[in-house]
Amino acid sequence: MQNVPMTVLANARVIDGTGAPAVESATVRIEDGRIAEIAAAGAGAAAPGGAIDVGGRTLLPGLIDAHAHVSSDHSRSPGFGPPPPRKGELPRPRELGYFILAKAASAMLAAGITSVRDVGAYDDEAIVLREAVRLGIVEGPRILSCGRIISATAPGGAIFTTMYREADGPEDMRKAVREQLRRGADFVKLMATGARSVLVEDPEPAQMTTEELGAIVDEAHRLGVRVAAHAEGLDGARLAVQQGVDTVEHGLSLHREPELLEAMAARGIVLVPTLTTFHDLADRFTSDFPAPLVEQAKRQREEAYRTLVAARDAGVTLAMGHDSGPPGDNAIELVRMVQGGLTPLEGIAAATSGSAAALGLEDIGTVTPGAVADLLVVDGDPLADIRVLNRPENVWLVLQSGLPVAGRGHVPMQP
Ligand SMILES: [Zn+2]
């Protein structure tokens, strides 16, 4: 890694990720990987010597995907992985998957995704990739992983195999939490309800008892890690909120009980609506799923959009969670949140500071003094057209901790 103690980005239109309006013609000074100062220089002011002139482009926090499955399984990413095997070819070595993971990491970074929260991967793939990035072996976003998802014994376990750790009874739930920390998990994910993609699972009732879910939350919090709860039906969502989880994943049924949204807002529980995953089942991969699941997804999609607006109106912190593929297309979720009723500033806040809140990291996701300088500079005006943020060709510069790592403007800056 180069040692760049100070970087100055001049002539930037800054959207700081807090929901505040854009600041025109600003200069952002970075010191030791963190933002030291944002100064409004005034239109037409000359860039200070040694500064990178970003030419009036929009500068914002790097985007954060708060619900991803960091996996070499590319079934939701047509065209991203290797071509399908043909008869007569030797079996593909399993280890090819690690190269697919490295490709996913660089694709996300090139799209301006600087942090990712993995909410369940097969084997320990997300933790392996996290370590590869952390150790500087491959370039990629900062990754937080839950290890395996803690689920009650359920049909989903037969489908999702090593992505799940099935457990039953409060004591086994506590052991399952401890096992994830032993694997290197950064937080804990649980299934409060079944999953919409499993034919014989009804996603409506709670899948765990109060004692089981409560034991997971208690054990995780006692040991200092956060809890994410997959919750589709209302009973599971209510149980998760009542037992004090930190984030609710999907949460589409919450519009039916406004008191729960109010409780989430009051307690700082973040909602990750994952609109894209409902589109996947409702209209993108319809031939891959039995018809009843496609019909169910259509109903769920409508509820998810209703909950998005109801949660915003209730003051719940929202986060961007793609829960789909291909890697690098993550900000389609941001586009959908804005199409669903958030203002562009609200959407950007969800994809930056809101997602940072979901990750439990206070020093990323904003362009404010003291924040880690994970930044994105794009062509165009995302406040006029949010789709600007989901076009990799618009990415001019991506910085991690103040160091340029991707974007069209990256290469010319090399000495
Ligand atoms: Zn998911």
mmCIF file with all atom_site columns, N, CA and C and ligand atoms in Angstrom, residues 67-69 76 119 149 189 196 230 249-250 274 277 323, ligand 1:
data_model
loop_
_atom_site.group_PDB
_atom_site.id
_atom_site.type_symbol
_atom_site.label_atom_id
_atom_site.label_alt_id
_atom_site.label_comp_id
_atom_site.label_asym_id
_atom_site.label_entity_id
_atom_site.label_seq_id
_atom_site.pdbx_PDB_ins_code
_atom_site.Cartn_x
_atom_site.Cartn_y
_atom_site.Cartn_z
_atom_site.occupancy
_atom_site.B_iso_or_equiv
_atom_site.pdbx_formal_charge
_atom_site.auth_seq_id
_atom_site.auth_comp_id
_atom_site.auth_asym_id
_atom_site.auth_atom_id
_atom_site.pdbx_PDB_model_num
ATOM   1  N  N  . HIS A 1 67  ? -27.155 -6.020  3.078  1.00 0.00 ? 67  HIS A N  1
ATOM   2  C  CA . HIS A 1 67  ? -27.715 -7.379  3.031  1.00 0.00 ? 67  HIS A CA 1
ATOM   3  C  C  . HIS A 1 67  ? -27.233 -8.052  1.750  1.00 0.00 ? 67  HIS A C  1
ATOM   4  N  N  . ALA A 1 68  ? -26.101 -8.732  1.864  1.00 0.00 ? 68  ALA A N  1
ATOM   5  C  CA . ALA A 1 68  ? -25.543 -9.448  0.712  1.00 0.00 ? 68  ALA A CA 1
ATOM   6  C  C  . ALA A 1 68  ? -25.233 -10.868 1.139  1.00 0.00 ? 68  ALA A C  1
ATOM   7  N  N  . HIS A 1 69  ? -25.271 -11.781 0.189  1.00 0.00 ? 69  HIS A N  1
ATOM   8  C  CA . HIS A 1 69  ? -24.768 -13.129 0.434  1.00 0.00 ? 69  HIS A CA 1
ATOM   9  C  C  . HIS A 1 69  ? -23.469 -13.257 -0.361 1.00 0.00 ? 69  HIS A C  1
ATOM   10 N  N  . ARG A 1 76  ? -27.814 -16.244 -8.955 1.00 0.00 ? 76  ARG A N  1
ATOM   11 C  CA . ARG A 1 76  ? -28.621 -15.023 -9.103 1.00 0.00 ? 76  ARG A CA 1
ATOM   12 C  C  . ARG A 1 76  ? -27.863 -13.966 -9.915 1.00 0.00 ? 76  ARG A C  1
ATOM   13 N  N  . VAL A 1 119 ? -24.827 -11.641 5.064  1.00 0.00 ? 119 VAL A N  1
ATOM   14 C  CA . VAL A 1 119 ? -25.848 -12.189 5.966  1.00 0.00 ? 119 VAL A CA 1
ATOM   15 C  C  . VAL A 1 119 ? -26.068 -13.683 5.718  1.00 0.00 ? 119 VAL A C  1
ATOM   16 N  N  . ILE A 1 149 ? -26.091 -18.784 9.318  1.00 0.00 ? 149 ILE A N  1
ATOM   17 C  CA . ILE A 1 149 ? -27.363 -18.263 9.814  1.00 0.00 ? 149 ILE A CA 1
ATOM   18 C  C  . ILE A 1 149 ? -27.918 -19.239 10.850 1.00 0.00 ? 149 ILE A C  1
ATOM   19 N  N  . LYS A 1 189 ? -26.812 -13.666 12.714 1.00 0.00 ? 189 LYS A N  1
ATOM   20 C  CA . LYS A 1 189 ? -28.055 -13.579 11.923 1.00 0.00 ? 189 LYS A CA 1
ATOM   21 C  C  . LYS A 1 189 ? -28.945 -14.751 12.302 1.00 0.00 ? 189 LYS A C  1
ATOM   22 N  N  . ARG A 1 196 ? -39.160 -17.144 1.978  1.00 0.00 ? 196 ARG A N  1
ATOM   23 C  CA . ARG A 1 196 ? -40.098 -17.108 0.854  1.00 0.00 ? 196 ARG A CA 1
ATOM   24 C  C  . ARG A 1 196 ? -39.658 -18.000 -0.301 1.00 0.00 ? 196 ARG A C  1
ATOM   25 N  N  . HIS A 1 230 ? -33.878 -12.196 10.097 1.00 0.00 ? 230 HIS A N  1
ATOM   26 C  CA . HIS A 1 230 ? -34.707 -12.403 8.913  1.00 0.00 ? 230 HIS A CA 1
ATOM   27 C  C  . HIS A 1 230 ? -36.151 -12.509 9.403  1.00 0.00 ? 230 HIS A C  1
ATOM   28 N  N  . GLU A 1 249 ? -34.395 -7.783  8.696  1.00 0.00 ? 249 GLU A N  1
ATOM   29 C  CA . GLU A 1 249 ? -34.150 -8.025  7.279  1.00 0.00 ? 249 GLU A CA 1
ATOM   30 C  C  . GLU A 1 249 ? -35.480 -8.353  6.607  1.00 0.00 ? 249 GLU A C  1
ATOM   31 N  N  . HIS A 1 250 ? -35.731 -7.734  5.469  1.00 0.00 ? 250 HIS A N  1
ATOM   32 C  CA . HIS A 1 250 ? -36.976 -7.864  4.691  1.00 0.00 ? 250 HIS A CA 1
ATOM   33 C  C  . HIS A 1 250 ? -38.110 -7.117  5.421  1.00 0.00 ? 250 HIS A C  1
ATOM   34 N  N  . THR A 1 274 ? -34.759 -4.786  1.327  1.00 0.00 ? 274 THR A N  1
ATOM   35 C  CA . THR A 1 274 ? -34.416 -5.767  0.272  1.00 0.00 ? 274 THR A CA 1
ATOM   36 C  C  . THR A 1 274 ? -35.500 -5.885  -0.804 1.00 0.00 ? 274 THR A C  1
ATOM   37 N  N  . THR A 1 277 ? -34.927 -8.402  -3.898 1.00 0.00 ? 277 THR A N  1
ATOM   38 C  CA . THR A 1 277 ? -35.078 -9.852  -3.793 1.00 0.00 ? 277 THR A CA 1
ATOM   39 C  C  . THR A 1 277 ? -36.520 -10.273 -4.103 1.00 0.00 ? 277 THR A C  1
ATOM   40 N  N  . ASP A 1 323 ? -29.429 -8.154  -1.670 1.00 0.00 ? 323 ASP A N  1
ATOM   41 C  CA . ASP A 1 323 ? -29.900 -9.540  -1.543 1.00 0.00 ? 323 ASP A CA 1
ATOM   42 C  C  . ASP A 1 323 ? -30.121 -10.176 -2.916 1.00 0.00 ? 323 ASP A C  1
HETATM 43 ZN ZN . ZN  B 2 .   ? -30.830 -12.658 2.071  1.00 0.00 ? 1   ZN  B ZN 1
#
